[in-house]
Tab-separated table of C-alpha atoms in Angstrom:
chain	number	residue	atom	x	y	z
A	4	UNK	CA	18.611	11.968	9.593
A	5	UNK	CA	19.325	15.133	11.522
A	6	UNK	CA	18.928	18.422	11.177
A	7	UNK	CA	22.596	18.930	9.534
A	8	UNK	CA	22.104	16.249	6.953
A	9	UNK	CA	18.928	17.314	6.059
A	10	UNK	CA	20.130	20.837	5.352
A	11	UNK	CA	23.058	19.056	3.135
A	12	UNK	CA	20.298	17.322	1.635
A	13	UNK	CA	17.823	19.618	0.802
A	14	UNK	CA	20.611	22.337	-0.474
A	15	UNK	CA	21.645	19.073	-2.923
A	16	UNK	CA	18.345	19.182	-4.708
A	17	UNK	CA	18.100	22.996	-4.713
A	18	UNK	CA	21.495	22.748	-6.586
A	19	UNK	CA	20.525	20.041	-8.760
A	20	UNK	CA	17.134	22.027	-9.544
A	21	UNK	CA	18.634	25.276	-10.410
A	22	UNK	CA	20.851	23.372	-12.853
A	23	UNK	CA	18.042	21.840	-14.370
A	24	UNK	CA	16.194	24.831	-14.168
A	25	UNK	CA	18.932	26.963	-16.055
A	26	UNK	CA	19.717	24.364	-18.539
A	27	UNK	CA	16.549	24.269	-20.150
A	28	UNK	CA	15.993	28.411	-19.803
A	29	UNK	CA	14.963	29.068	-17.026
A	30	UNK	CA	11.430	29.122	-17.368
A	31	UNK	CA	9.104	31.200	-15.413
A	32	UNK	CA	6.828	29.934	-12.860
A	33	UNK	CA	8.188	26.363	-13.317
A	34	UNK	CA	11.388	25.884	-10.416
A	35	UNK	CA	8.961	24.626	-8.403
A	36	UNK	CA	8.545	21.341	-10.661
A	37	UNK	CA	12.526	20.992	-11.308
A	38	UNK	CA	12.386	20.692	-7.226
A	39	UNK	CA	10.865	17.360	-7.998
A	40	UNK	CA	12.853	16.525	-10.849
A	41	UNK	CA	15.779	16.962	-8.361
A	42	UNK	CA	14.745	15.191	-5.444
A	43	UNK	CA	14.306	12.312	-7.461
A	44	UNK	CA	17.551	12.130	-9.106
A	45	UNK	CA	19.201	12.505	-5.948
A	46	UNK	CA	17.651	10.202	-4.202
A	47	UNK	CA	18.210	7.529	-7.262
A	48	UNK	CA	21.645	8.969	-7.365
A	49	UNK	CA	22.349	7.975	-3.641
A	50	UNK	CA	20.611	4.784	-3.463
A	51	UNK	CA	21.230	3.354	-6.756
A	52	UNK	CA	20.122	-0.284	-5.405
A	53	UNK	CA	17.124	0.633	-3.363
A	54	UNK	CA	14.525	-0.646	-5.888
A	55	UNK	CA	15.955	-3.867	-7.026
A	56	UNK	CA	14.996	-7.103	-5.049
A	57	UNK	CA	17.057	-10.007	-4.267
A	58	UNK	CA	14.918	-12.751	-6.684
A	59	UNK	CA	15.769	-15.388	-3.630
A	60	UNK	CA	14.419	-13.597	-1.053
A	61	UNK	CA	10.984	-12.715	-3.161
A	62	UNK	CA	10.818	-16.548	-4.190
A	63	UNK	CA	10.716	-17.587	0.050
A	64	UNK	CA	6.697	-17.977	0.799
A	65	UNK	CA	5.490	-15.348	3.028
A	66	UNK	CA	5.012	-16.365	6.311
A	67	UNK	CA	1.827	-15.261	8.192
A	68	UNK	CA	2.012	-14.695	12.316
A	69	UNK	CA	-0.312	-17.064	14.258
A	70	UNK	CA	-1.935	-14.477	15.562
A	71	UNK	CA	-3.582	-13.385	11.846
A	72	UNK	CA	-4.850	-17.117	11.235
A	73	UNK	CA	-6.393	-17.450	14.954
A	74	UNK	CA	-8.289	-13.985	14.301
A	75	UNK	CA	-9.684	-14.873	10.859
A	76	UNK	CA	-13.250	-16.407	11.713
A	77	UNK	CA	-13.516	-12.510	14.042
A	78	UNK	CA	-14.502	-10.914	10.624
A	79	UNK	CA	-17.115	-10.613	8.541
A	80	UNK	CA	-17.191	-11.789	5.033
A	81	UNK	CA	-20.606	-12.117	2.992
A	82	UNK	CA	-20.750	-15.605	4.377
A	83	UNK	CA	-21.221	-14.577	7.464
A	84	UNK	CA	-24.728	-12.631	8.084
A	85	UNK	CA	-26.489	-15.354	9.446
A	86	UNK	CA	-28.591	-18.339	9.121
A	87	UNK	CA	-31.702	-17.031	8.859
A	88	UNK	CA	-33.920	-18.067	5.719
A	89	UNK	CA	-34.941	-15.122	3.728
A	90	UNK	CA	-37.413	-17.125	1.742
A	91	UNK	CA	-40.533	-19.319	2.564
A	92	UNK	CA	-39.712	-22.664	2.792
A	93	UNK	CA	-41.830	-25.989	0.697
A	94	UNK	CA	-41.946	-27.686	3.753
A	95	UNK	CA	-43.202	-25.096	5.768
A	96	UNK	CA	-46.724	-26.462	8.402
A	97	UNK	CA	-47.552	-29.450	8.537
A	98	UNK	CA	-45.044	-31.114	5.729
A	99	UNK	CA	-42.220	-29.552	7.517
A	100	UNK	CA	-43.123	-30.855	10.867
A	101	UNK	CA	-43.724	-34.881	9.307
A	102	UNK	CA	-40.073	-34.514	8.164
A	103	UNK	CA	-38.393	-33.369	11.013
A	104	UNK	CA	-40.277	-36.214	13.121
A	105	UNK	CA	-39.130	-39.120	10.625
């Protein structure tokens, strides 16, 4: 968009907001939230099918790059903080040692 069209554009919603504005009294202190108002309507006004999805295209599985799978296992999750044992162990000494030689 350049500078023209944005001019055009922004002196749409000033129009549309002072109409709003006026038709409900003009009350004071509040243009600023008929701005809003406006910008909204014309932008629903001049894209009337921006929101609505084709049902086929949201029904074709997403797709994930190579890239995303490959780096997975480079972060964290809880899983992942190590193999340390946080607690003692029954077969700690002696015990422990017969069962690892068997």
């Amino acid at each position: 968009m350049n500078k023209q069209e944005f001019d055009a554009w922004q002196e749409r919603i000033e129009t549309r907001a002072d109409e709003l504005w006026a038709r409900d009294g003009k009350p004071e202190g509040a243009r600023d939230g008929y701005l809003e108002i406006a910008r909204e309507q014309i932008a629903i006004a001049e894209n009337p099918t921006s929101g609505q999805i084709d049902p086929k295209e949201a029904a074709k599985p997403v797709e994930e790059s190579l890239v995303s799978v490959i780096n997975q296992g480079e972060f964290p999750t809880m899983t992942d903080q190590g193999d340390e044992q946080l607690f003692p162990d029954a077969r700690d000494g002696e015990d422990r040692e017969k069962t690892i030689s068997r």
